[in-house]
Coordinates of C-alpha atoms in Angstrom, one line a residue:
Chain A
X1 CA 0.0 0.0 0.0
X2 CA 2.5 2.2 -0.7
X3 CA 1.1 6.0 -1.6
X4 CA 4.6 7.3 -2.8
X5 CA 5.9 6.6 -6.1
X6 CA 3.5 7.6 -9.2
X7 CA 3.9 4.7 -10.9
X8 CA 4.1 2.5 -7.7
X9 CA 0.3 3.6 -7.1
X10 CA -2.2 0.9 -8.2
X11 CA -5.3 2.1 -10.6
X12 CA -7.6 2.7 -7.8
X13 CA -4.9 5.6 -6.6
X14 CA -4.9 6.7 -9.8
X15 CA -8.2 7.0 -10.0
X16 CA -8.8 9.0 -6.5
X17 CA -5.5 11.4 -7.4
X18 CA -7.3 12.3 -10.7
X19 CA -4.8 11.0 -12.8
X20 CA -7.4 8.7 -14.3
X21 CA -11.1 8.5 -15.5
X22 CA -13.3 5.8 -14.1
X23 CA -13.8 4.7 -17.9
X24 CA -10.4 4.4 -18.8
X25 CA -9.7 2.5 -15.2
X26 CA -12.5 0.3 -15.7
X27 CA -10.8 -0.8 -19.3
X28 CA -7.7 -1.5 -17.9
X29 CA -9.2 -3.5 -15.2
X30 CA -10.5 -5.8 -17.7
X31 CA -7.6 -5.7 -19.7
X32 CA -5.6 -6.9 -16.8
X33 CA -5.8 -10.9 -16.6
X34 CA -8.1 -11.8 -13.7
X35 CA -9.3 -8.0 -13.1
X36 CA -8.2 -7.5 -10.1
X37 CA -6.1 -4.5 -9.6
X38 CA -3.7 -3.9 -6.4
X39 CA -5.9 -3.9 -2.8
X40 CA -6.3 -1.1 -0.5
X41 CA -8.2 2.1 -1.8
X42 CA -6.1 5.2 -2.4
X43 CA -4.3 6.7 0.5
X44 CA -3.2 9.9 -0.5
X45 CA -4.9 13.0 0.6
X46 CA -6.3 15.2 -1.7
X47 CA -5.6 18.7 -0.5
X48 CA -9.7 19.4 -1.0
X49 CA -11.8 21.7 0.6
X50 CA -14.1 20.0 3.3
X51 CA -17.0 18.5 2.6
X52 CA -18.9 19.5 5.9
X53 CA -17.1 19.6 9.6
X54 CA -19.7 17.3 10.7
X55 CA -18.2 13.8 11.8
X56 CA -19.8 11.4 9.5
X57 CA -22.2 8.8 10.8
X58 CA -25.0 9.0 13.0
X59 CA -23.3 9.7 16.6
X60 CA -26.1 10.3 19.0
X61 CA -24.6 12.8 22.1
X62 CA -27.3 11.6 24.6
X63 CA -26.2 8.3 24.2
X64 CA -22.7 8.9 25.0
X65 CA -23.0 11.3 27.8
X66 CA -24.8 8.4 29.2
X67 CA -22.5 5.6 28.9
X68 CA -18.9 7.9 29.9
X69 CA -21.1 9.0 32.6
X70 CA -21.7 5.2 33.5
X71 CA -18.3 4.8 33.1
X72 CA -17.0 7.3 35.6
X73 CA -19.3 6.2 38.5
X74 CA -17.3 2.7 38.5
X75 CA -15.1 2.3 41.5
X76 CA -11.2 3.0 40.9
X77 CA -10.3 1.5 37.4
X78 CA -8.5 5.0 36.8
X79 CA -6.7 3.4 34.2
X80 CA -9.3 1.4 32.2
X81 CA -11.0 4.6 31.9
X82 CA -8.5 6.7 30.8
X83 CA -7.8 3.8 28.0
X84 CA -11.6 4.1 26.9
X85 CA -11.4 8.0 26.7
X86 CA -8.4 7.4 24.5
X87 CA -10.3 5.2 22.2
X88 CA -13.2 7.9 22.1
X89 CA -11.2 10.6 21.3
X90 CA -9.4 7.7 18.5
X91 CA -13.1 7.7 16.8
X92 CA -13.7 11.2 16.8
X93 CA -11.1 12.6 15.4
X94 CA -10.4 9.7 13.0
X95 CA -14.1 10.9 11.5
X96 CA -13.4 14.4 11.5
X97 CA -9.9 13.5 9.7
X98 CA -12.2 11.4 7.0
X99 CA -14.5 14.3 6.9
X100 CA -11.9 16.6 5.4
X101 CA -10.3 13.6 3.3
X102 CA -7.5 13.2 5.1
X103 CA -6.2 9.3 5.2
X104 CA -7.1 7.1 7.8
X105 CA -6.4 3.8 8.0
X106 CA -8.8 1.4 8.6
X107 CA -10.7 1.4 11.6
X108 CA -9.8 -1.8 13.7
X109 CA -11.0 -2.0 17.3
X110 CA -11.1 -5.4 18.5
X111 CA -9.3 -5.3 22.0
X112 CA -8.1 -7.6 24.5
X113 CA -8.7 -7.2 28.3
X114 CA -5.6 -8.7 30.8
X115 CA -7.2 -9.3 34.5
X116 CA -8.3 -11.1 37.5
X117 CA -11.5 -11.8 37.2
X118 CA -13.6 -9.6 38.9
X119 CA -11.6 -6.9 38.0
X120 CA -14.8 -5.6 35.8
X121 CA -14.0 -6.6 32.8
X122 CA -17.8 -7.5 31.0
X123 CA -18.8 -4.3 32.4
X124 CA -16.8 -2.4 30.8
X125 CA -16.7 -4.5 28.1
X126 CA -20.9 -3.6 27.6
X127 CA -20.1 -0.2 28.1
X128 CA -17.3 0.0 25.1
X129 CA -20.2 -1.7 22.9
X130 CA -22.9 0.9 24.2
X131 CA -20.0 3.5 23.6
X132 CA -19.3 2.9 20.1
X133 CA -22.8 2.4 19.0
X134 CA -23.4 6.1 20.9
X135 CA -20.4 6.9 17.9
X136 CA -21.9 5.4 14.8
X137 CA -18.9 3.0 14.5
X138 CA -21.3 -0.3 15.1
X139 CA -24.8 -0.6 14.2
X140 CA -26.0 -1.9 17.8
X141 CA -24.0 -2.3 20.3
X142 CA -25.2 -5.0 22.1
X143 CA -22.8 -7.5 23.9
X144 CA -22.6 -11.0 23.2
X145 CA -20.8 -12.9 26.2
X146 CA -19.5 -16.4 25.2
X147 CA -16.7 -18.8 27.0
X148 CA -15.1 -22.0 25.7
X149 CA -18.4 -24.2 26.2
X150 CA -20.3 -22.2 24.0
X151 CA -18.1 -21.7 21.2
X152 CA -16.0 -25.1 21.0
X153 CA -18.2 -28.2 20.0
X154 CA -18.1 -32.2 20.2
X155 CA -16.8 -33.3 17.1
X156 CA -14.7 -32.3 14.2
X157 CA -16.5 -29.3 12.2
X158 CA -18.8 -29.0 14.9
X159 CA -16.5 -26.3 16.5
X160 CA -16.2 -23.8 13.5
X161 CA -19.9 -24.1 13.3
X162 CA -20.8 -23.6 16.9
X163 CA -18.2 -20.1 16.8
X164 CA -19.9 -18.8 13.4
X165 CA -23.2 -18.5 15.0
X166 CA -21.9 -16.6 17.7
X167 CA -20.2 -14.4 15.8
X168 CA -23.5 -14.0 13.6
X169 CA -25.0 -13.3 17.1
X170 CA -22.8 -10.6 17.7
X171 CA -22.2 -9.0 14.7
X172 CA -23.2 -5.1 14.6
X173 CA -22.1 -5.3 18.5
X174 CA -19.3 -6.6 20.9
X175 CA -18.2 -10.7 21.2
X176 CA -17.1 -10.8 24.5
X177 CA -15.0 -13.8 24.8
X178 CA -14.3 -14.7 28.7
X179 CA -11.4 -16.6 29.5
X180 CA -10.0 -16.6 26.1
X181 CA -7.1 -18.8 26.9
X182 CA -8.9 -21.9 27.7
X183 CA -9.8 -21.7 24.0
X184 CA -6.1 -22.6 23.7
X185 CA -5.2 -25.2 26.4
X186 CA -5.7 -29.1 25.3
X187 CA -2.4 -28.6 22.7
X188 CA -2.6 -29.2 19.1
X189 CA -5.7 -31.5 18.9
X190 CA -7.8 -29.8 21.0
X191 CA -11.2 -28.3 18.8
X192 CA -10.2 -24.6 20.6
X193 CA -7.9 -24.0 17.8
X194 CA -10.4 -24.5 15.6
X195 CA -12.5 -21.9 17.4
X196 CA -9.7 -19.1 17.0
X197 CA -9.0 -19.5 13.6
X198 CA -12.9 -19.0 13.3
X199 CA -12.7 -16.2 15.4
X200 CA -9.5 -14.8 13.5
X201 CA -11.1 -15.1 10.0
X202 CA -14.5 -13.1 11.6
X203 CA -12.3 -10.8 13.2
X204 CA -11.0 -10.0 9.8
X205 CA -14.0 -10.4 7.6
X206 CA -16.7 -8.3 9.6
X207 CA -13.9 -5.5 11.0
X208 CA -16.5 -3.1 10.4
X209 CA -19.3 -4.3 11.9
X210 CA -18.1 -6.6 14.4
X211 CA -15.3 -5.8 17.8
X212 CA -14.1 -8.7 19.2
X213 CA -13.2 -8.5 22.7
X214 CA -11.1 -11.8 24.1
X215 CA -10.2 -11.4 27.8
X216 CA -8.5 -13.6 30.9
X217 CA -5.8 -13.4 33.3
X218 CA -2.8 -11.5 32.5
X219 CA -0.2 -14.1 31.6
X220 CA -2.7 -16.6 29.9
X221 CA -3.5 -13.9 27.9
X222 CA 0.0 -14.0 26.4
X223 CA 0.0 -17.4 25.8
X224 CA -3.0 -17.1 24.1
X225 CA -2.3 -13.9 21.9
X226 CA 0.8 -15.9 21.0
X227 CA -1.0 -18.8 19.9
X228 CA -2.2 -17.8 16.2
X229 CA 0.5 -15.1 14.8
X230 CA -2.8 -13.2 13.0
X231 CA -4.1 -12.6 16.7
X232 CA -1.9 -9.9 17.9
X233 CA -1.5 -8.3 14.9
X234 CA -5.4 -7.6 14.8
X235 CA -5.8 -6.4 18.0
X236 CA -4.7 -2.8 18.5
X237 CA -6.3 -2.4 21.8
X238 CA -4.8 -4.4 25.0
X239 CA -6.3 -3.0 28.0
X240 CA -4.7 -3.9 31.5
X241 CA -7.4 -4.5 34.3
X242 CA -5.5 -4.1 37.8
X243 CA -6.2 -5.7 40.8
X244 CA -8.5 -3.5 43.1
X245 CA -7.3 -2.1 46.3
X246 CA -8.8 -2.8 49.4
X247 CA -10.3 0.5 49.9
X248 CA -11.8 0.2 46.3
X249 CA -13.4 -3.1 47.3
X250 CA -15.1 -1.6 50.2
X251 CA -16.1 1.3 48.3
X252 CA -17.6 -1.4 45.9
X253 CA -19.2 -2.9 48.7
X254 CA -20.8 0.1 50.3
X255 CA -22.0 0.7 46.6
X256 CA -24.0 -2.7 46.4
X257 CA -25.2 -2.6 50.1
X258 CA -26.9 0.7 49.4
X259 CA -28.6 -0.8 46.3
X260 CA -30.1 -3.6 48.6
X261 CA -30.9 -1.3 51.4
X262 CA -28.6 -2.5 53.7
X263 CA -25.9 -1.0 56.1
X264 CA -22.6 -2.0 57.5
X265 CA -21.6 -1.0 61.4
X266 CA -17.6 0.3 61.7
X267 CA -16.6 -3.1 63.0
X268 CA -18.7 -5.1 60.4
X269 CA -16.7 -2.5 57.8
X270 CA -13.4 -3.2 59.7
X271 CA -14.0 -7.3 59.6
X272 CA -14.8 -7.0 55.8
X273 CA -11.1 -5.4 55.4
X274 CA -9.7 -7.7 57.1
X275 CA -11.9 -10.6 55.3
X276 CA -10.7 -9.0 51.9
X277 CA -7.4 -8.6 53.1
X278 CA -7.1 -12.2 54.4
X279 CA -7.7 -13.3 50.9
X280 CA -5.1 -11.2 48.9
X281 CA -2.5 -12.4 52.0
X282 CA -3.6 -15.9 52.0
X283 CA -2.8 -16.1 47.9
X284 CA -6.2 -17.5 47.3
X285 CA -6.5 -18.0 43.5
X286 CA -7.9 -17.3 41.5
X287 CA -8.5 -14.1 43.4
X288 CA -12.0 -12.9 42.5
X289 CA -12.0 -9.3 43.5
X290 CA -15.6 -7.7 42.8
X291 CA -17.1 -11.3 42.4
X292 CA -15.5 -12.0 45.9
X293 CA -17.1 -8.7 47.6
X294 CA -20.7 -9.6 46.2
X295 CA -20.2 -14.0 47.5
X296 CA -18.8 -12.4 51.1
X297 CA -21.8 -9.7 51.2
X298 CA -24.4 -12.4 50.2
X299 CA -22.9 -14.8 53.0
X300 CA -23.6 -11.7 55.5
X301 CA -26.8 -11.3 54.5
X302 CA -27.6 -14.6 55.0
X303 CA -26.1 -14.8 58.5
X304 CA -27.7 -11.6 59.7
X305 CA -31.4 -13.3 58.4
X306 CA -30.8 -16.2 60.7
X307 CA -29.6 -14.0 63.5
X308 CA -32.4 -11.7 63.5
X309 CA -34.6 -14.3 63.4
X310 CA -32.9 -16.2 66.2
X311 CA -33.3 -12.9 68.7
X312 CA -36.6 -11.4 67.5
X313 CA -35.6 -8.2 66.8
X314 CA -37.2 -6.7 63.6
X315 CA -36.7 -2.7 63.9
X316 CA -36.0 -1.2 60.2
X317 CA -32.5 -0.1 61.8
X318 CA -32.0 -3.9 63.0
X319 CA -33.3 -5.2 59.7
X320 CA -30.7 -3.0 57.5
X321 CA -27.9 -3.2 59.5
X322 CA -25.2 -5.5 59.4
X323 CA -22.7 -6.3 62.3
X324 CA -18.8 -7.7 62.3
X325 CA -20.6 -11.0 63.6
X326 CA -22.5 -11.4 60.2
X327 CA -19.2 -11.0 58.0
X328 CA -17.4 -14.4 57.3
X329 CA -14.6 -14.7 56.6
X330 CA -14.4 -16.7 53.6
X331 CA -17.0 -17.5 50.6
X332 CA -18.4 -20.6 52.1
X333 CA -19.3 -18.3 54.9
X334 CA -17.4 -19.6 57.7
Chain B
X1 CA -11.6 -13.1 -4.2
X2 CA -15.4 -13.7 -2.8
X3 CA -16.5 -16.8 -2.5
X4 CA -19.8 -17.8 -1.4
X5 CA -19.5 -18.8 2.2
X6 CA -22.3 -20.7 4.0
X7 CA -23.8 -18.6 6.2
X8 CA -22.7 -14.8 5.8
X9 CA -23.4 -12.1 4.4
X10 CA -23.0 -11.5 0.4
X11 CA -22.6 -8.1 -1.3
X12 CA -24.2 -7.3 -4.8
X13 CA -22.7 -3.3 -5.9
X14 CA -25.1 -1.6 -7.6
X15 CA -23.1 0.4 -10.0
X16 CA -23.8 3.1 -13.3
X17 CA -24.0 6.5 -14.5
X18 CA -24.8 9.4 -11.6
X19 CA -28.6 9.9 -12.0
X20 CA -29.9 6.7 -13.3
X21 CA -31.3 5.6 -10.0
X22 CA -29.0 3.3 -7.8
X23 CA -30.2 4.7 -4.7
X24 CA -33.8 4.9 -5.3
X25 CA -33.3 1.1 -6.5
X26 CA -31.5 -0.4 -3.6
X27 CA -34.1 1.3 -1.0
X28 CA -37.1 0.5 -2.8
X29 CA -35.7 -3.1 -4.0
X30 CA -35.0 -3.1 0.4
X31 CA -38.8 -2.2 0.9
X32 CA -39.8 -5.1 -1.5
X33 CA -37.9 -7.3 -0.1
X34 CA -40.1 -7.0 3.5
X35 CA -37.5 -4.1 5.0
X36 CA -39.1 -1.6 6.6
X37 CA -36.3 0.2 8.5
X38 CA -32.7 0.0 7.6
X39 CA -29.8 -0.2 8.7
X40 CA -27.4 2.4 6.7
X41 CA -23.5 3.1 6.9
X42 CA -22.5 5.7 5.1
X43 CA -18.8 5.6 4.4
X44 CA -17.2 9.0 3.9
X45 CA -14.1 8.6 1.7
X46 CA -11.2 6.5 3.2
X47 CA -12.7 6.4 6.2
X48 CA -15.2 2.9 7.8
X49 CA -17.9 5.5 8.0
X50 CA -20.8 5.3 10.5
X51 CA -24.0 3.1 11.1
X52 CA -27.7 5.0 10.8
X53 CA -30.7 3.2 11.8
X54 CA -32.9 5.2 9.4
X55 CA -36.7 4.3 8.2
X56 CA -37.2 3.8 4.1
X57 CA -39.4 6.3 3.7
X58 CA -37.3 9.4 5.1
X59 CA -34.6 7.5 3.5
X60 CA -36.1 8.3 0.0
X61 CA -36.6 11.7 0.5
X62 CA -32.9 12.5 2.0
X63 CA -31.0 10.5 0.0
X64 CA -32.8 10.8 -3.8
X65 CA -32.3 14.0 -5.4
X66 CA -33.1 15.0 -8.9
X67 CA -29.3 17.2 -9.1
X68 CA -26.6 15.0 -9.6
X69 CA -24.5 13.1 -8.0
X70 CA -26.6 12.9 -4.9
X71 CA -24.7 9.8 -3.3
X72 CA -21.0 11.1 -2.8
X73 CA -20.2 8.6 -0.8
X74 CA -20.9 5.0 -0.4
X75 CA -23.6 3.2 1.4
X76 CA -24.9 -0.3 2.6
X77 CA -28.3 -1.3 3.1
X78 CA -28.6 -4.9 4.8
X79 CA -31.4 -7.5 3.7
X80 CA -31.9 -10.7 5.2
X81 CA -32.2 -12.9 2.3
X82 CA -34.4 -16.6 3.2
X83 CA -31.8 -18.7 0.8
X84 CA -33.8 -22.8 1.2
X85 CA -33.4 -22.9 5.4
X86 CA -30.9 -20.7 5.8
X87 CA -31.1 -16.6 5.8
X88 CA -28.1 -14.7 4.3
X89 CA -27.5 -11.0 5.0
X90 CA -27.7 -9.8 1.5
X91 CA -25.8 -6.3 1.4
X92 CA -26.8 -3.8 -1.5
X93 CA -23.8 -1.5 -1.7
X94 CA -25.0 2.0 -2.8
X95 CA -22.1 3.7 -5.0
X96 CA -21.5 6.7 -6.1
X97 CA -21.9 7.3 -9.6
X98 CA -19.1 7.0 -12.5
X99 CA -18.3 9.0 -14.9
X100 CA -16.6 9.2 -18.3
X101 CA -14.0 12.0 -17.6
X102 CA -12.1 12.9 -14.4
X103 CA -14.0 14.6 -11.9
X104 CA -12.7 18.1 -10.3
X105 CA -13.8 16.9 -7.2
X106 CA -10.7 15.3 -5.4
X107 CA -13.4 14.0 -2.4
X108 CA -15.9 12.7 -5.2
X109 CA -12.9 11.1 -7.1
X110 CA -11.7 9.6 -4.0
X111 CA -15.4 7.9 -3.9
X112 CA -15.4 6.8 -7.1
X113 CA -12.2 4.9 -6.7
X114 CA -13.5 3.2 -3.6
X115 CA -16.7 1.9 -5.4
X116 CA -14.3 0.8 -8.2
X117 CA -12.9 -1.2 -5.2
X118 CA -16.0 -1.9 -4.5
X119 CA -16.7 -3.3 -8.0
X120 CA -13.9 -5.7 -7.8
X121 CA -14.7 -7.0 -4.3
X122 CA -18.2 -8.0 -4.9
X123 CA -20.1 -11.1 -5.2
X124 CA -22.8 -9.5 -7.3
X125 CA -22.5 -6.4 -9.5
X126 CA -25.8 -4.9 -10.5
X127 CA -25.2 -2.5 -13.7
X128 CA -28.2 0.1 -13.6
X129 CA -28.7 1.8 -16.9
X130 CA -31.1 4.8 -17.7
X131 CA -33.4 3.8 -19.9
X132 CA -34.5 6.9 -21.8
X133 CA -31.9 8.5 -21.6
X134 CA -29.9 5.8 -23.8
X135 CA -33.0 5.7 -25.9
X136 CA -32.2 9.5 -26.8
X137 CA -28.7 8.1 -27.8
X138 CA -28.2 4.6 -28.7
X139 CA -24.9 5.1 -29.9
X140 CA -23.4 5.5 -26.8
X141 CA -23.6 1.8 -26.1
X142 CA -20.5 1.3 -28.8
X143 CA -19.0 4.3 -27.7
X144 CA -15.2 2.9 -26.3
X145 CA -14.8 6.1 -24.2
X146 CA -18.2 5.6 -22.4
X147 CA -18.2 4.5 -19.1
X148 CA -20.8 2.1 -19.3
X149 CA -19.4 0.2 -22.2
X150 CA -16.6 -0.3 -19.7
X151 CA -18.4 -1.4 -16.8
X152 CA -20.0 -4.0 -19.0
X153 CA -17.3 -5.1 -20.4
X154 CA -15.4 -5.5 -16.7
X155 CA -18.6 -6.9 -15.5
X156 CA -19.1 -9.8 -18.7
X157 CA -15.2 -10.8 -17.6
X158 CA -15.8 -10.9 -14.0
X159 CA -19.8 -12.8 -14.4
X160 CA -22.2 -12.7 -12.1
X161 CA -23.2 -9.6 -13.3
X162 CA -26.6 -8.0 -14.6
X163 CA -27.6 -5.0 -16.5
X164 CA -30.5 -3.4 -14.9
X165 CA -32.4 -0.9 -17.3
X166 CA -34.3 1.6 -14.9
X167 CA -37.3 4.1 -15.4
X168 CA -39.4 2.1 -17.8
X169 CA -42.6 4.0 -16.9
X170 CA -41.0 7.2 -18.1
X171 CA -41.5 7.9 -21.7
X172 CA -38.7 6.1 -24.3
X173 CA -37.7 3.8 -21.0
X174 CA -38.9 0.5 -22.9
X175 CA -37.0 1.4 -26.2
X176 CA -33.7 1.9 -24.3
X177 CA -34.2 -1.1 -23.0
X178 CA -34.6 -2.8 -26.8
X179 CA -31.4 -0.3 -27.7
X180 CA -29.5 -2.5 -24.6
X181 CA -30.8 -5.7 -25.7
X182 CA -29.6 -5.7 -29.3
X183 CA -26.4 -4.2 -28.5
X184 CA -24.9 -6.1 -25.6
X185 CA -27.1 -9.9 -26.9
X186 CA -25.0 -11.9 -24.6
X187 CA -25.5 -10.1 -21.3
X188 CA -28.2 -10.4 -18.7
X189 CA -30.3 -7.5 -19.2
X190 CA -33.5 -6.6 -16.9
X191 CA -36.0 -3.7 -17.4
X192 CA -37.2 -2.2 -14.1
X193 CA -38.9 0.9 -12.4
X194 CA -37.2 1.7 -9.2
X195 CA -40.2 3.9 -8.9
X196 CA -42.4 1.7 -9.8
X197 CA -41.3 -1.6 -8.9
X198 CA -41.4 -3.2 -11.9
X199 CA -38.9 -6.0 -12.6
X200 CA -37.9 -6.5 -9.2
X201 CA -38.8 -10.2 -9.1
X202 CA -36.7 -10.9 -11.8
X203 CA -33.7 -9.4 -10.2
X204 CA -34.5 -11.5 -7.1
X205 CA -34.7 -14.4 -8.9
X206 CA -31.5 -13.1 -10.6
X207 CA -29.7 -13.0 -7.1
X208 CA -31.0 -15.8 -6.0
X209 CA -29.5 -17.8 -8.8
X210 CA -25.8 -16.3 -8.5
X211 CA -25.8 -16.3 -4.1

C-alpha cells in the first residue's frame, strides 16, 4: 500500500488522485488478466476543501454522555477509563480526519482485556459496545458474552460451526469472549484451535461491523495472543485491568449494600477489610475481587437473616444493619 | 476473491452513470424485499464511515435527489435474504456514480475509486442503466470512451453480473431497453422501475441464482 511513487500507485490511486477517469480504469481493469487491480483504496490526501465539519455517521450525544457518565461512576479502574477515553477521542477525530479527506487507516477496534477476574471486565466491556454504537462505529451495540463451552463443539467441524453463530449473534455489536485462553489449552488437537482460527477469520471479515473482545488473566493472555500469529496483529487495543485495592473493594461494597438497602456497622466495615485482606494475603487464587465482595456480602446477608430471626428483633434499623458477627470470613461463609 | 460462504453475508454493488437511479433502487428493492427500516452506513471517503438506523421512507426523501450526483459517498443497506433454510445478509452497496472524464472533485474522485474497489470486491455487481436517456442516444452503447461500455465489459469478464435498465414508466424507458438488448445480446439484461417496482422479481430471482 504504498502512496509514494506515481507509478508504484495501483489504478484505484490513480483513480482517486485524478490522474485517471473511471472509464479508462475500468478498461484496464478488464484488460488486466483476472481483473483484479492492487488492494487497498487510495491513501493519499487530496488537498480538497471540506465536505462538511460534521463527523460522519449517526453519533447520537445523549447516548454517550450516558455511557462515559456510567463509566466514571465505576469504582477505581483510573486506568481502564483513561484507555476508553483514549479510544473515544481515537473515533472522533479519525471521523473528523475522514471528513476533510485526510487518510485514515482502517478502523480496527477489537481489544483484548488482561485481568483477574472480577476486576470488571464484561462491564466495561458492555459499556465499550454501548459507547461505540453512541459513535456510529457499530450498528448496535449489544454485547454478546461467550466462553469456551459455548463456542467449542463435540466433534470435528462442529466447532467452527458452533463459533460462526456466535459471531453472527454478535455481529453489529461486541463478542465478549471470557477466559479466552482456555480456547487454547488441550495442545494441538484440542477443537479450541479451531474456534480461533474461526474467530480470527471473523475478526478479519466483519472488522466493520463486528469488535471482538477476548479477555483472561494476565499471563494466559499471552500465551493465548501468541498462539495464532494473525491474533496480535489484529488487536490494537490491549487494555490492562489491575487488581482493586482494598479501599476500592469496600467502596464497591458500600455501593451494592446501598442498592439492597442495607448497612454495615464500623466493626462489620473493619471485619470486611480484614476478610478481603485475608484473601489477597492468603494467595487464594484465582483471586476474585468484585465477584469475591458480592459472595462475602451475600454470606452476610444470609447470616444476619438467621440471626435476626434467632433474637426477634425486627426494627428497620435492625433489619438493615449489618454487624462484624455477620461478615465471614471466607466464601463458604465460615 | 469472494466466494460464497455458507452462512454470511454477500454483497451485490449496484453500479452506473450518476442519475440513473441506484439509490432509489437499492431502498425500494430493500422495501420489497419486506425491509421496513434499515440499517445504513455511510462511508465517507477513506474512512469505515458510520452506522444510521434510518426508516425507508425518510430514506427516500434524504438521499434521492433529482441534481446529480446525490450519493458522494458510499452506502450499505442490509437485507436478510431466506436462501432454502438458511437466511443470508444480503448487502446492497450503494455507489457513487461513475463517470466518463475525471472529476474536479478530489473527495468525489476519492469515492469513485473506492466503489471501483467496490466493484472488484463484490459477489454480485448490479449495472443500472437509464433507460431513456440511452433511448435519446443509442450510440453511446458502442461508444469505447463511455463509461458504461466499460463497466459491462469488466462486469461480462468478472460474471455474475446483470444490466439493470431503470425508469421504464418514463416515456422512451422500454425502447432503451430494446437499444440494450440488441447491443450487448450476450448479457443479462433486466428492465425495471425503481419507482415503480417493476422488474424487481426478476432481479431476485437473478440474485438468487448467482448467491
Amino acid at each position: 500500500m504504498a502512496l509514494t511513487s506515481s507509478n508504484g500507485s495501483s489504478v484505484i490511486d490513480r483513480v482517486a488522485e485524478g490522474r485517471l477517469s473511471p472509464a479508462q480504469a475500468l478498461r484496464w481493469l478488464s484488460e488486466s488478466a483476472g481483473g483484479k487491480g492492487s488492494q487497498g483504496p487510495a491513501t493519499p490526501a487530496p488537498t480538497g476543501t471540506p465536505a462538511s465539519d460534521e463527523p460522519s455517521g449517526g453519533r447520537d450525544l445523549e447516548a454517550l454522555a450516558q455511557v462515559m457518565a456510567e463509566l466514571d461512576a465505576l469504582v477505581g479502574l483510573d486506568r481502564v477509563k483513561q484507555a476508553v477515553r483514549e479510544l473515544r477521542a481515537y473515533v472522533e477525530i479519525r471521523q473528523r480526519r475522514a471528513a476533510v479527506g485526510l487518510a485514515c487507516e482502517p478502523l480496527v477496534l477489537h481489544m483484548a482485556f488482561k485481568g483477574n477476574p472480577g476486576t470488571g471486565k464484561t462491564t466495561v466491556a458492555r459499556l465499550v459496545g454501548r459507547m461505540l454504537k453512541a459513535l456510529g462505529v457499530l450498528p448496535k451495540g449489544h454485547t454478546v458474552e461467550v466462553e469456551r463451552a459455548d463456542l467449542v463443539g463435540e466433534f470435528v467441524g462442529h466447532t467452527a460451526q458452533r463459533t460462526r453463530e456466535q459471531i453472527r449473534k454478535a455481529i453489529g455489536g461486541v463478542l465478549f469472549v471470557d477466559e479466552a485462553y482456555s480456547l487454547a489449552r488441550g495442545g494441538e488437537k484440542d477443537f479450541g484451535r479451531e474456534a480461533v482460527d474461526a474467530l480470527v477469520k471473523a475478526m478479519e471479515d466483519h472488522r466493520h461491523e463486528l469488535v471482538v473482545i477476548v479477555a483472561g488473566y494476565d499471563q494466559e493472555m499471552e500465551l493465548f495472543l501468541n498462539l495464532n500469529p494473525g491474533l496480535r496483529s489484529r488487536i490494537p487495543f490491549i487494555i490492562d485491568f489491575p487488581d482493586y485495592t482494598t479501599e476500592e473493594l469496600l467502596a464497591i461494597a458500600t455501593e451494592m449494600l446501598r442498592a439492597r438497602d442495607y448497612r454495615l456497622t464500623p466493626e462489620a466495615r473493619e471485619r470486611l477489610a480484614s476478610a478481603l485482606l485475608y484473601h489477597r494475603v492468603g494467595g487464594w487464587y484465582p483471586f476474585g475481587n468484585a465477584r469475591l465482595v458480592r459472595n462475602l456480602l451475600e454470606a452476610a446477608i444470609r447470616r444476619q437473616a438467621v440471626r435476626l430471626q434467632g433474637a426477634g428483633a425486627y426494627s428497620r434499623e435492625e433489619l438493615m444493619l449489618l454487624r462484624a458477627e455477620d461478615i465471614p470470613l471466607d466464601e463458604a461463609g465460615a | 476473491m469472494s466466494s460464497a460462504p455458507l452462512d454470511a453475508t454477500a454483497d451485490a454493488c449496484v453500479v452506473g452513470r450518476p442519475g440513473v437511479g441506484k439509490t432509489l433502487f437499492v431502498l425500494r428493492f430493500a422495501q420489497w424485499c419486506g425491509q421496513r427500516r434499515l440499517l445504513m452506513r455511510q462511508e465517507a471517503p477513506g474512512s469505515s464511515g458510520g452506522w444510521v438506523e434510518v426508516d425507508l421512507a425518510t430514506a427516500v426523501d434524504r438521499l434521492v435527489g433529482t441534481q446529480t450526483p446525490t450519493t458522494r459517498a458510499l452506502q450499505h443497506v442490509e437485507v436478510p435474504w431466506r436462501q432454502g433454510k438458511r437466511t443470508l445478509h444480503l448487502r446492497l452497496l450503494d455507489t457513487v456514480g461513475l463517470t466518463d472524464t475525471i472529476h474536479p472533485d478530489p473527495l468525489l474522485r476519492r469515492a469513485m475509486a473506492e466503489t471501483l474497489t467496490a466493484v472488484m470486491e463484490s459477489l454480485v455487481v448490479l449495472h443500472v442503466l437509464d433507460g431513456p436517456r440511452i433511448a435519446q442516444r443509442p450510440g453511446r452503447l458502442l461508444d469505447e470512451d463511455d463509461v458504461d461500455v466499460q463497466i459491462g465489459r469488466y462486469g461480462e469478464r468478472r460474471g455474475r453480473y446483470a444490466v439493470l435498465v431503470n425508469k421504464l414508466d418514463r416515456p422512451g424507458g422500454r425502447a432503451g431497453l430494446e437499444a440494450v438488448r440488441r447491443a450487448w445480446p450476450h448479457r443479462i439484461v433486466l428492465g425495471i422501475s425503481a419507482l415503480e417496482g417493476w422488474g424487481f422479481a426478476s432481479v431476485r430471482r437473478f440474485l438468487q441464482r448467482r448467491l
